[in-house]
Amino acid sequence: MTQTAEGHTGGDTARPEMVTLTIDDTEVTVPKGTLVIRAAELIGVEIPRFCDHPLLDPVGACRQCMVEVEGQRKPMASCTVAATDGMVVRTQRTSEAADKAQHGVMELLLINHPLDCPVCDKGGECPLQNQAMTNGRPETRFQDTKRRFPKPINISAQVLLDRDRCILCARCTRFSKEIAGDPFIELLERGALQQVGIYTDEPFDSYFSGNTVQICPVGALTGASYRFRARPFDLVSSPQRVRALRVGMRAAHRPPARQGAAPDGRRRPAGQRGMELR
């Protein structure tokens, strides 16, 4: 079976060059340059990922999206590999090597990750929580002491940072640079000491600080006004227009489904502004 992703053209715009690749024995035709992880989505194949986001440049930071590519010696990150004509890709569904690689990455991510799920604001809509159930081991082999950081850190009056939960996906830092245009948050140090932080002489005073909280996949960044107020499954979503933007974006406002839950925009702390970033 072959599926095709048609390129949208208008006027005299040249039709994009198309390539056909095979993913898990299913052929799919996409514009040249399409990432493998996007091509897989077109045929309903969900590849686990944390750092990948359709609005951000690919970085391959988390390595959770590893797939097997025919002709390559080792699994590759599908969020950074562009589809080529004739490429044969096997995901965790059909490749033992890809499945083993994803299990290994998940085990490494959970070595230092705290068991905060019952109290974490992200619990219930956390990709790490969900993928740990599907790609994680039932028990840990790690016998040493988990790495710990002081927490929470108030990086602004509205945003708190819990570095124990951070998986270094760089979503927040890339969003600040590429979309918000105010890089107040950055990855500091290297190797095992790497962590998210802010500049000592500049607070995290971003117009889009609410979106920075929302785009974090694991609850390392939380809103002060929402913290410990409600669970994601207690809230409902309703679309709204974003008056601060010139483009036709839509914002998700989540009014409380029960008394005591503060209203927010896609779990956006009250008083913060931003747009919907799924």
C-alpha positions as a printed NumPy array, in Angstrom:
array([[  0.   ,   0.   ,   0.   ],
       [  1.261,   3.471,  -0.918],
       [  0.152,   6.717,   0.684],
       [  0.952,  10.167,  -0.657],
       [  1.332,  13.536,   1.029],
       [  0.441,  16.139,  -1.569],
       [  2.372,  19.39 ,  -1.525],
       [  0.232,  22.561,  -1.569],
       [  1.11 ,  24.843,  -4.45 ],
       [ -0.31 ,  28.117,  -5.638],
       [  0.205,  30.348,  -8.674],
       [  3.456,  29.632, -10.463],
       [  5.067,  27.941,  -7.473],
       [  6.961,  24.847,  -8.596],
       [  5.625,  21.523,  -7.412],
       [  7.941,  20.083,  -4.739],
       [ 10.05 ,  17.077,  -5.619],
       [  8.526,  13.93 ,  -4.141],
       [ 10.286,  10.853,  -2.762],
       [  8.9  ,   7.448,  -1.851],
       [ 10.126,   5.501,   1.144],
       [  8.958,   2.396,   2.982],
       [  8.135,   2.482,   6.685],
       [  7.205,  -0.799,   8.346],
       [  6.405,  -2.375,   4.959],
       [  4.132,   0.532,   3.959],
       [  5.145,   2.875,   1.14 ],
       [  4.594,   6.601,   1.609],
       [  5.33 ,   9.466,  -0.782],
       [  6.327,  12.794,   0.744],
       [  8.027,  16.022,  -0.388],
       [ 11.814,  15.772,  -0.482],
       [ 13.32 ,  16.876,   2.821],
       [ 10.446,  15.616,   4.971],
       [ 11.689,  14.134,   8.226],
       [ 11.196,  10.404,   8.692],
       [  9.222,  10.988,  11.887],
       [  6.732,  13.164,   9.946],
       [  6.439,  10.614,   7.158],
       [  5.647,   7.949,   9.747],
       [  2.853,  10.1  ,  11.165],
       [  1.195,  10.214,   7.74 ],
       [  0.656,   6.453,   7.782],
       [ -0.383,   6.295,  11.421],
       [  2.935,   5.09 ,  12.839],
       [  3.636,   6.839,  16.141],
       [  7.328,   6.996,  17.007],
       [  8.096,   7.935,  20.637],
       [  9.757,  11.321,  21.045],
       [ 10.406,  14.108,  23.554],
       [ 12.568,  16.804,  21.946],
       [ 10.719,  16.779,  18.617],
       [  8.114,  19.468,  17.961],
       [  6.663,  20.44 ,  14.561],
       [  7.23 ,  24.165,  15.233],
       [ 10.862,  23.796,  16.304],
       [ 14.031,  22.987,  14.379],
       [ 15.149,  19.347,  14.803],
       [ 17.91 ,  18.784,  17.321],
       [ 17.969,  15.038,  18.121],
       [ 18.567,  15.676,  21.817],
       [ 16.56 ,  12.94 ,  23.532],
       [ 17.31 ,  10.024,  21.122],
       [ 13.98 ,   8.396,  21.988],
       [ 12.831,   8.296,  18.346],
       [ 15.48 ,   5.818,  17.166],
       [ 14.581,   3.747,  14.099],
       [ 16.414,   1.228,  11.949],
       [ 17.332,   2.462,   8.465],
       [ 18.359,  -0.125,   5.898],
       [ 22.024,   0.31 ,   4.98 ],
       [ 22.969,   2.059,   8.219],
       [ 25.009,   0.258,  10.869],
       [ 23.221,   1.733,  13.873],
       [ 19.719,   3.038,  14.659],
       [ 19.168,   6.686,  13.741],
       [ 17.098,   9.499,  15.23 ],
       [ 14.049,   9.788,  12.99 ],
       [ 13.487,  13.435,  13.98 ],
       [ 16.729,  14.514,  12.268],
       [ 16.866,  12.179,   9.247],
       [ 15.301,  13.415,   6.011],
       [ 13.398,  10.95 ,   3.85 ],
       [ 15.119,   9.89 ,   0.631],
       [ 13.814,   7.994,  -2.352],
       [ 13.941,   4.236,  -1.816],
       [ 14.702,   4.501,   1.899],
       [ 13.545,   1.541,   3.997],
       [ 12.765,   2.336,   7.629],
       [ 11.709,   0.02 ,  10.417],
       [ 10.344,   1.447,  13.642],
       [  9.952,  -0.153,  17.053],
       [  6.923,  -2.012,  15.696],
       [  8.917,  -4.192,  13.301],
       [ 12.568,  -3.805,  14.306],
       [ 14.135,  -5.452,  17.332],
       [ 17.129,  -3.093,  17.079],
       [ 14.937,   0.033,  17.155],
       [ 12.855,  -1.323,  20.013],
       [ 15.975,  -2.184,  22.022],
       [ 17.439,   1.279,  21.398],
       [ 14.257,   2.983,  22.583],
       [ 14.113,   0.81 ,  25.696],
       [ 17.732,   1.703,  26.443],
       [ 17.136,   5.439,  26.076],
       [ 14.082,   5.241,  28.32 ],
       [ 16.05 ,   3.397,  30.99 ],
       [ 18.734,   6.099,  30.96 ],
       [ 16.138,   8.878,  31.207],
       [ 14.527,   7.244,  34.237],
       [ 17.807,   6.704,  36.126],
       [ 17.727,  10.175,  37.667],
       [ 14.081,  11.058,  37.114],
       [ 12.155,  11.412,  40.407],
       [  8.99 ,   9.465,  41.169],
       [  6.943,  12.649,  41.316],
       [  4.027,  11.498,  39.156],
       [  1.42 ,  11.627,  41.977],
       [  2.233,  15.3  ,  42.7  ],
       [  3.57 ,  16.507,  39.337],
       [  1.353,  18.993,  37.483],
       [  2.118,  17.133,  34.248],
       [  0.856,  13.81 ,  35.604],
       [ -1.934,  12.519,  33.39 ],
       [ -0.675,  14.154,  30.183],
       [  3.045,  13.432,  30.472],
       [  4.761,  11.8  ,  27.455],
       [  7.486,  10.401,  29.715],
       [  4.884,   8.811,  31.968],
       [  3.048,   7.292,  29.003],
       [  6.137,   6.056,  27.193],
       [  7.629,   4.633,  30.378],
       [  4.623,   2.322,  30.454],
       [  5.189,   1.167,  26.862],
       [  8.977,   1.403,  26.449],
       [ 10.218,   1.199,  30.018],
       [ 11.423,  -1.681,  32.156],
       [  9.136,  -2.956,  34.938],
       [ 11.969,  -2.495,  37.432],
       [ 15.186,  -0.493,  37.562],
       [ 18.724,  -1.885,  37.393],
       [ 20.182,   1.325,  38.81 ],
       [ 21.487,   0.837,  42.353],
       [ 23.24 ,   4.158,  42.981],
       [ 21.815,   7.384,  44.418],
       [ 19.764,   9.521,  42.053],
       [ 21.129,  12.913,  41.083],
       [ 19.408,  15.724,  42.96 ],
       [ 19.127,  19.493,  42.503],
       [ 17.632,  22.121,  44.826],
       [ 13.966,  22.612,  43.923],
       [ 11.849,  24.378,  43.036],
       [ 13.743,  27.394,  41.727],
       [ 11.76 ,  30.568,  41.06 ],
       [ 13.186,  31.695,  37.731],
       [ 10.497,  34.392,  37.632],
       [  7.49 ,  35.465,  39.672],
       [  5.307,  33.143,  37.59 ],
       [  7.511,  30.185,  36.595],
       [  9.226,  27.564,  38.739],
       [ 11.984,  25.197,  37.607],
       [ 12.348,  21.631,  38.89 ],
       [ 15.663,  20.429,  37.46 ],
       [ 15.244,  16.892,  38.82 ],
       [ 12.476,  16.314,  36.275],
       [ 14.28 ,  17.857,  33.301],
       [ 15.249,  15.4  ,  30.538],
       [ 17.307,  17.987,  28.592],
       [ 15.1  ,  17.894,  25.512],
       [ 15.871,  21.606,  24.901],
       [ 12.286,  22.372,  23.938],
       [ 12.122,  25.394,  26.239],
       [ 15.425,  26.864,  25.083],
       [ 14.641,  26.342,  21.403],
       [ 11.176,  27.867,  21.798],
       [ 12.689,  30.916,  23.489],
       [ 15.199,  31.407,  20.668],
       [ 13.224,  30.374,  17.6  ],
       [  9.665,  31.514,  18.362],
       [  9.541,  33.872,  21.337],
       [ 12.742,  35.626,  20.296],
       [ 13.784,  36.291,  23.886],
       [ 16.355,  33.66 ,  24.933],
       [ 16.226,  34.201,  28.694],
       [ 16.523,  30.455,  29.371],
       [ 19.462,  28.276,  28.311],
       [ 21.221,  24.956,  28.824],
       [ 24.137,  25.369,  31.227],
       [ 27.21 ,  23.189,  31.834],
       [ 27.912,  19.966,  29.888],
       [ 27.69 ,  16.207,  30.261],
       [ 26.239,  14.894,  33.516],
       [ 26.204,  18.431,  34.948],
       [ 24.097,  19.914,  32.152],
       [ 20.93 ,  21.63 ,  33.34 ],
       [ 18.415,  24.291,  32.374],
       [ 18.996,  27.709,  33.884],
       [ 18.721,  31.457,  33.406],
       [ 21.262,  34.242,  33.289],
       [ 22.27 ,  35.557,  36.702],
       [ 21.655,  39.2  ,  35.787],
       [ 18.463,  38.691,  33.748],
       [ 15.255,  37.143,  35.135],
       [ 13.023,  34.957,  32.98 ],
       [ 10.774,  37.85 ,  31.981],
       [  9.25 ,  36.544,  28.753],
       [  5.955,  37.612,  27.192],
       [  5.483,  33.949,  26.201],
       [  6.499,  32.412,  29.531],
       [  3.208,  30.496,  29.657],
       [  4.06 ,  28.751,  26.405],
       [  7.491,  27.862,  27.741],
       [  5.768,  26.097,  30.632],
       [  3.357,  24.342,  28.288],
       [  5.939,  23.135,  25.781],
       [  7.926,  21.34 ,  28.502],
       [  6.967,  17.643,  28.15 ],
       [  7.754,  16.51 ,  31.701],
       [  6.732,  19.175,  34.208],
       [ 10.206,  20.562,  34.817],
       [  8.748,  24.033,  34.258],
       [  5.529,  24.795,  36.128],
       [  3.382,  27.865,  36.697],
       [  3.328,  29.279,  40.211],
       [ -0.396,  30.077,  40.17 ],
       [ -1.369,  26.637,  38.85 ],
       [  1.063,  24.492,  40.84 ],
       [ -0.753,  21.76 ,  42.816],
       [ -4.17 ,  23.298,  41.987],
       [ -5.696,  20.692,  39.656],
       [ -4.972,  17.665,  37.511],
       [ -5.022,  17.774,  33.691],
       [ -7.963,  15.374,  33.551],
       [-10.005,  17.748,  35.759],
       [ -9.871,  20.5  ,  33.126],
       [-11.7  ,  21.08 ,  29.863],
       [-10.469,  22.888,  26.742],
       [-12.21 ,  25.522,  24.649],
       [-10.721,  27.386,  21.658],
       [-10.244,  31.16 ,  21.708],
       [ -8.67 ,  33.743,  19.448],
       [ -5.291,  35.234,  20.257],
       [ -5.741,  38.996,  20.127],
       [ -2.046,  39.732,  20.682],
       [ -1.032,  38.079,  17.395],
       [ -1.615,  39.222,  13.84 ],
       [ -1.9  ,  35.704,  12.488],
       [ -4.974,  33.507,  12.753],
       [ -3.815,  31.356,  15.644],
       [ -6.117,  29.782,  18.209],
       [ -5.564,  29.653,  21.947],
       [ -6.85 ,  26.914,  24.226],
       [ -8.435,  28.235,  27.397],
       [ -9.098,  25.67 ,  30.077],
       [-11.77 ,  26.785,  32.518],
       [-12.011,  24.757,  35.733],
       [-14.11 ,  21.61 ,  35.547],
       [-14.523,  21.723,  39.307],
       [-14.464,  24.417,  41.967],
       [-11.016,  25.376,  43.205],
       [ -9.125,  24.918,  39.927],
       [ -7.74 ,  28.202,  38.645],
       [ -8.566,  29.029,  34.986],
       [ -5.598,  28.94 ,  32.65 ],
       [ -4.708,  28.675,  28.983],
       [ -3.619,  25.126,  28.165],
       [ -2.477,  24.855,  31.811],
       [ -1.074,  28.359,  31.438],
       [ -0.712,  30.094,  34.827],
       [ -3.071,  33.018,  35.402],
       [ -1.544,  36.314,  34.334],
       [  0.655,  34.71 ,  31.681],
       [  0.036,  35.135,  27.998],
       [  0.692,  32.951,  25.009],
       [ -0.576,  30.904,  22.104],
       [ -1.531,  27.272,  21.745],
       [  1.488,  25.04 ,  21.019],
       [  0.574,  21.408,  20.623]])
